[in-house]
Short mmCIF file of C-alpha atoms in Angstrom, two decimals:
data_model
loop_
_atom_site.label_atom_id
_atom_site.label_comp_id
_atom_site.label_asym_id
_atom_site.label_seq_id
_atom_site.Cartn_x
_atom_site.Cartn_y
_atom_site.Cartn_z
CA UNK A 1 56.47 -52.64 -43.22
CA UNK A 2 53.23 -50.00 -44.78
CA UNK A 3 50.06 -50.46 -43.51
CA UNK A 4 47.00 -49.62 -45.79
CA UNK A 5 43.75 -48.33 -43.90
CA UNK A 6 40.60 -47.84 -45.55
CA UNK A 7 37.58 -45.96 -45.39
CA UNK A 8 34.49 -46.53 -44.90
CA UNK A 9 34.93 -50.07 -44.66
CA UNK A 10 31.36 -50.06 -46.10
CA UNK A 11 28.99 -47.34 -48.40
CA UNK A 12 26.18 -46.51 -49.13
CA UNK A 13 24.85 -44.46 -52.12
CA UNK A 14 22.28 -44.22 -54.17
CA UNK A 15 22.60 -44.54 -58.82
CA UNK A 16 23.98 -40.67 -59.89
CA UNK A 17 25.30 -40.16 -56.42
CA UNK A 18 28.47 -39.64 -55.49
CA UNK A 19 30.85 -41.61 -53.18
CA UNK A 20 34.64 -41.09 -51.65
CA UNK A 21 36.90 -43.82 -50.98
CA UNK A 22 39.61 -42.49 -48.85
CA UNK A 23 43.25 -44.13 -48.67
CA UNK A 24 45.30 -43.65 -45.93
CA UNK A 25 49.34 -44.50 -45.71
CA UNK A 26 51.24 -45.59 -42.50
CA UNK A 27 54.25 -43.91 -43.71
CA UNK A 28 54.70 -41.05 -46.48
CA UNK A 29 54.24 -44.02 -50.16
CA UNK A 30 54.76 -40.32 -52.57
CA UNK A 31 52.14 -41.17 -55.10
CA UNK A 32 52.70 -44.14 -55.53
CA UNK A 33 49.21 -45.24 -54.55
CA UNK A 34 46.05 -47.35 -56.97
CA UNK A 35 43.48 -48.06 -56.43
CA UNK A 36 41.13 -51.26 -58.17
CA UNK A 37 37.93 -52.56 -58.48
CA UNK A 38 36.45 -55.89 -57.71
CA UNK A 39 33.38 -57.47 -58.23
CA UNK A 40 32.40 -60.49 -56.79
CA UNK A 41 34.90 -63.53 -58.82
CA UNK A 42 36.56 -61.82 -60.88
CA UNK A 43 40.37 -60.07 -60.26
CA UNK A 44 40.37 -56.65 -60.08
CA UNK A 45 40.75 -54.12 -62.05
CA UNK A 46 42.60 -50.99 -62.40
CA UNK A 47 42.16 -48.08 -62.21
CA UNK A 48 44.02 -45.18 -61.09
CA UNK A 49 47.85 -45.91 -60.76
CA UNK A 50 50.18 -43.64 -59.21
CA UNK A 51 47.42 -41.92 -57.37
CA UNK A 52 45.69 -39.84 -60.29
CA UNK A 53 46.58 -41.27 -63.54
CA UNK A 54 43.94 -43.96 -64.97
CA UNK A 55 44.65 -46.62 -66.79
CA UNK A 56 42.98 -47.29 -69.66
CA UNK A 57 39.60 -47.65 -70.57
CA UNK A 58 38.93 -45.45 -67.24
CA UNK A 59 35.54 -43.43 -67.65
CA UNK A 60 36.67 -40.03 -66.94
CA UNK A 61 33.59 -39.54 -63.87
CA UNK A 62 37.17 -41.76 -62.01
CA UNK A 63 39.02 -40.13 -59.62
CA UNK A 64 41.72 -40.61 -57.69
CA UNK A 65 43.25 -37.32 -55.90
CA UNK A 66 46.13 -37.68 -53.05
CA UNK A 67 50.32 -37.30 -51.66
CA UNK A 68 52.08 -38.14 -48.50
CA UNK A 69 49.99 -40.89 -46.10
CA UNK A 70 46.28 -39.92 -47.01
CA UNK A 71 44.46 -40.71 -50.78
CA UNK A 72 41.04 -40.53 -52.52
CA UNK A 73 38.69 -42.05 -55.62
CA UNK A 74 36.34 -40.59 -56.24
CA UNK A 75 32.95 -41.56 -58.09
CA UNK A 76 31.12 -38.38 -58.99
CA UNK A 77 27.67 -39.89 -60.68
CA UNK A 78 27.54 -44.02 -59.57
CA UNK A 79 26.54 -45.93 -61.77
CA UNK A 80 25.14 -49.51 -61.56
CA UNK A 81 27.76 -50.90 -62.94
CA UNK A 82 30.31 -48.53 -60.01
CA UNK A 83 28.93 -50.75 -56.99
CA UNK A 84 31.80 -53.41 -55.95
CA UNK A 85 34.28 -53.40 -53.67
CA UNK A 86 37.50 -50.84 -54.23
CA UNK A 87 41.28 -51.45 -52.63
CA UNK A 88 44.66 -49.28 -53.16
CA UNK A 89 47.36 -50.14 -53.21
CA UNK A 90 51.23 -49.37 -53.21
CA UNK A 91 54.03 -49.47 -54.51
CA UNK A 92 57.11 -46.85 -53.12
CA UNK A 93 58.38 -49.66 -51.29
CA UNK A 94 59.04 -53.94 -50.92
CA UNK A 95 56.86 -55.67 -49.46
CA UNK A 96 53.80 -54.69 -52.14
CA UNK A 97 49.97 -53.98 -49.75
CA UNK A 98 46.78 -53.60 -49.81
CA UNK A 99 44.20 -51.52 -47.71
CA UNK A 100 41.45 -53.47 -46.92
CA UNK A 101 38.93 -52.54 -49.18
CA UNK A 102 35.40 -50.35 -49.06
CA UNK A 103 32.57 -51.61 -50.79
CA UNK A 104 29.78 -49.89 -51.77
CA UNK A 105 27.28 -51.18 -52.22
CA UNK A 106 23.84 -50.12 -53.40
CA UNK A 107 21.37 -48.10 -50.86
CA UNK B 1 43.75 -58.92 -76.63
CA UNK B 2 46.36 -59.75 -73.11
CA UNK B 3 44.95 -63.79 -71.73
CA UNK B 4 46.58 -65.06 -68.72
CA UNK B 5 45.93 -68.13 -67.97
CA UNK B 6 46.81 -70.15 -64.07
CA UNK B 7 46.44 -73.38 -62.98
CA UNK B 8 47.71 -76.08 -61.29
CA UNK B 9 45.74 -75.74 -58.59
CA UNK B 10 43.92 -77.34 -56.39
CA UNK B 11 43.49 -79.34 -52.20
CA UNK B 12 46.72 -80.11 -51.18
CA UNK B 13 47.18 -80.74 -47.07
CA UNK B 14 49.79 -79.44 -45.09
CA UNK B 15 53.02 -79.64 -46.22
CA UNK B 16 52.36 -81.00 -49.25
CA UNK B 17 54.04 -79.21 -52.21
CA UNK B 18 51.18 -77.22 -55.23
CA UNK B 19 53.12 -75.67 -58.54
CA UNK B 20 50.95 -73.32 -59.91
CA UNK B 21 51.58 -71.35 -63.74
CA UNK B 22 50.60 -68.70 -65.68
CA UNK B 23 50.07 -69.13 -69.64
CA UNK B 24 50.39 -65.68 -70.48
CA UNK B 25 49.17 -64.35 -74.70
CA UNK B 26 49.84 -60.42 -77.11
CA UNK B 27 52.31 -59.25 -75.32
CA UNK B 28 55.87 -59.50 -74.78
CA UNK B 29 56.83 -61.72 -72.24
CA UNK B 30 60.29 -61.45 -71.65
CA UNK B 31 59.54 -57.31 -71.87
CA UNK B 32 57.27 -57.41 -68.79
CA UNK B 33 57.28 -58.29 -64.82
CA UNK B 34 54.96 -60.08 -63.03
CA UNK B 35 53.38 -60.94 -60.54
CA UNK B 36 51.72 -63.32 -58.02
CA UNK B 37 48.51 -61.86 -55.76
CA UNK B 38 45.88 -63.85 -53.53
CA UNK B 39 42.74 -63.34 -52.00
CA UNK B 40 41.33 -65.76 -49.43
CA UNK B 41 37.87 -66.84 -49.32
CA UNK B 42 35.87 -63.54 -48.49
CA UNK B 43 39.24 -61.88 -47.61
CA UNK B 44 40.98 -58.55 -49.22
CA UNK B 45 43.50 -59.25 -52.09
CA UNK B 46 47.08 -59.95 -50.63
CA UNK B 47 51.13 -59.54 -52.89
CA UNK B 48 53.07 -62.38 -52.35
CA UNK B 49 55.54 -62.12 -55.03
CA UNK B 50 57.62 -60.50 -58.29
CA UNK B 51 59.21 -61.55 -60.35
CA UNK B 52 61.00 -58.98 -63.02
CA UNK B 53 60.90 -59.27 -66.89
CA UNK B 54 64.14 -61.00 -67.39
CA UNK B 55 63.56 -62.44 -64.74
CA UNK B 56 66.92 -61.60 -62.50
CA UNK B 57 65.19 -60.03 -59.56
CA UNK B 58 62.02 -61.24 -57.34
CA UNK B 59 60.57 -60.65 -54.04
CA UNK B 60 58.09 -61.61 -51.34
CA UNK B 61 55.77 -61.81 -48.75
CA UNK B 62 56.84 -62.33 -45.47
CA UNK B 63 55.28 -65.15 -44.96
CA UNK B 64 56.01 -67.00 -47.90
CA UNK B 65 59.39 -66.12 -48.64
CA UNK B 66 61.30 -69.40 -47.93
CA UNK B 67 58.99 -71.99 -48.91
CA UNK B 68 57.21 -70.10 -52.23
CA UNK B 69 59.92 -69.57 -55.86
CA UNK B 70 58.78 -67.62 -57.58
CA UNK B 71 59.53 -67.98 -61.74
CA UNK B 72 59.35 -67.09 -65.35
CA UNK B 73 59.89 -69.08 -68.47
CA UNK B 74 61.02 -66.60 -71.73
CA UNK B 75 61.07 -68.59 -74.21
CA UNK B 76 58.35 -70.39 -74.12
CA UNK B 77 55.27 -66.55 -71.67
CA UNK B 78 55.03 -68.70 -69.12
CA UNK B 79 55.27 -67.52 -64.94
CA UNK B 80 55.63 -70.72 -61.80
CA UNK B 81 55.11 -70.29 -58.68
CA UNK B 82 56.10 -73.49 -56.46
CA UNK B 83 54.93 -73.40 -53.60
CA UNK B 84 56.61 -75.76 -51.11
CA UNK B 85 55.65 -76.24 -46.89
CA UNK B 86 51.60 -74.70 -47.24
CA UNK B 87 49.81 -74.26 -44.90
CA UNK B 88 46.17 -73.53 -43.87
CA UNK B 89 46.60 -70.26 -44.24
CA UNK B 90 47.89 -69.92 -47.83
CA UNK B 91 44.12 -70.95 -49.17
CA UNK B 92 43.11 -68.20 -50.88
CA UNK B 93 42.69 -67.37 -54.53
CA UNK B 94 46.40 -67.32 -57.27
CA UNK B 95 45.82 -64.52 -59.58
CA UNK B 96 49.33 -64.19 -62.55
CA UNK B 97 49.15 -60.63 -63.39
CA UNK B 98 51.14 -58.56 -65.47
CA UNK B 99 52.29 -55.26 -64.76
CA UNK B 100 51.15 -52.15 -66.05
CA UNK B 101 54.65 -50.77 -68.30
CA UNK B 102 54.35 -47.47 -69.67
CA UNK B 103 56.95 -46.29 -71.34
CA UNK B 104 59.44 -49.17 -70.93
CA UNK B 105 59.57 -48.52 -68.00
CA UNK B 106 57.55 -51.27 -65.76
CA UNK B 107 55.57 -50.16 -61.98
CA UNK B 108 54.44 -52.70 -59.80
CA UNK B 109 50.93 -52.27 -60.45
CA UNK B 110 49.47 -54.96 -62.43
CA UNK B 111 46.51 -54.00 -65.61
CA UNK B 112 46.44 -57.25 -67.08
CA UNK B 113 44.35 -60.40 -64.58
CA UNK B 114 43.66 -63.84 -65.08
CA UNK B 115 40.91 -65.30 -63.53
CA UNK B 116 43.05 -66.67 -60.31
CA UNK B 117 43.11 -71.29 -59.36
CA UNK B 118 42.05 -71.94 -56.17
CA UNK B 119 44.36 -73.66 -53.54
CA UNK B 120 42.98 -75.51 -50.56
CA UNK B 121 45.50 -76.92 -47.87
CA UNK B 122 43.62 -79.05 -46.11
CA UNK B 123 43.69 -82.70 -44.33
#
């Protein structure tokens, strides 16, 4: 099973700041990594798939990068609506797994 | 508009069974792989099971293998999850989700999700 480790667990930032979230895989997953945003009481929302492809309707301030074992989600200029929990997920092989999440909170 | 609506959750005793349903609309259901993802209270996301567009191929997390069965009725547009021998650790909100299928090939990532149905396993 591929283990995804997200860091930091919590990121405290102010609106307008840049957020950098990390996801590290226990073995190479090529570019088969997705990022989701989840707010309380809501289902996850797909942001990025295959490391760097924005999903439909996702603003350009969200960008993804990386390959192999190290991946980054960057939010350039946090807006109030962006404070949430972010998960990474791989689709490299079965079983599919998620990272433990990074909470982006208002400083 | 794509809609996924889950039902069938509730309180069940350990060892009991439940069948979850997910009614899909707004897209060509028989062309999409589907999955179940769960989230225990206050915890992160856990993939549970996936089924191919045609319903022939299925995959399960080790924690549910042999106890859960996923199926889809393409004629009715419904995804199911039959859950047997339930355990306390199965307590979670269960989401159904449709696979991202750009250009006809489906990826095991999910761009549409239902609102979830809560399963509580407790005596």
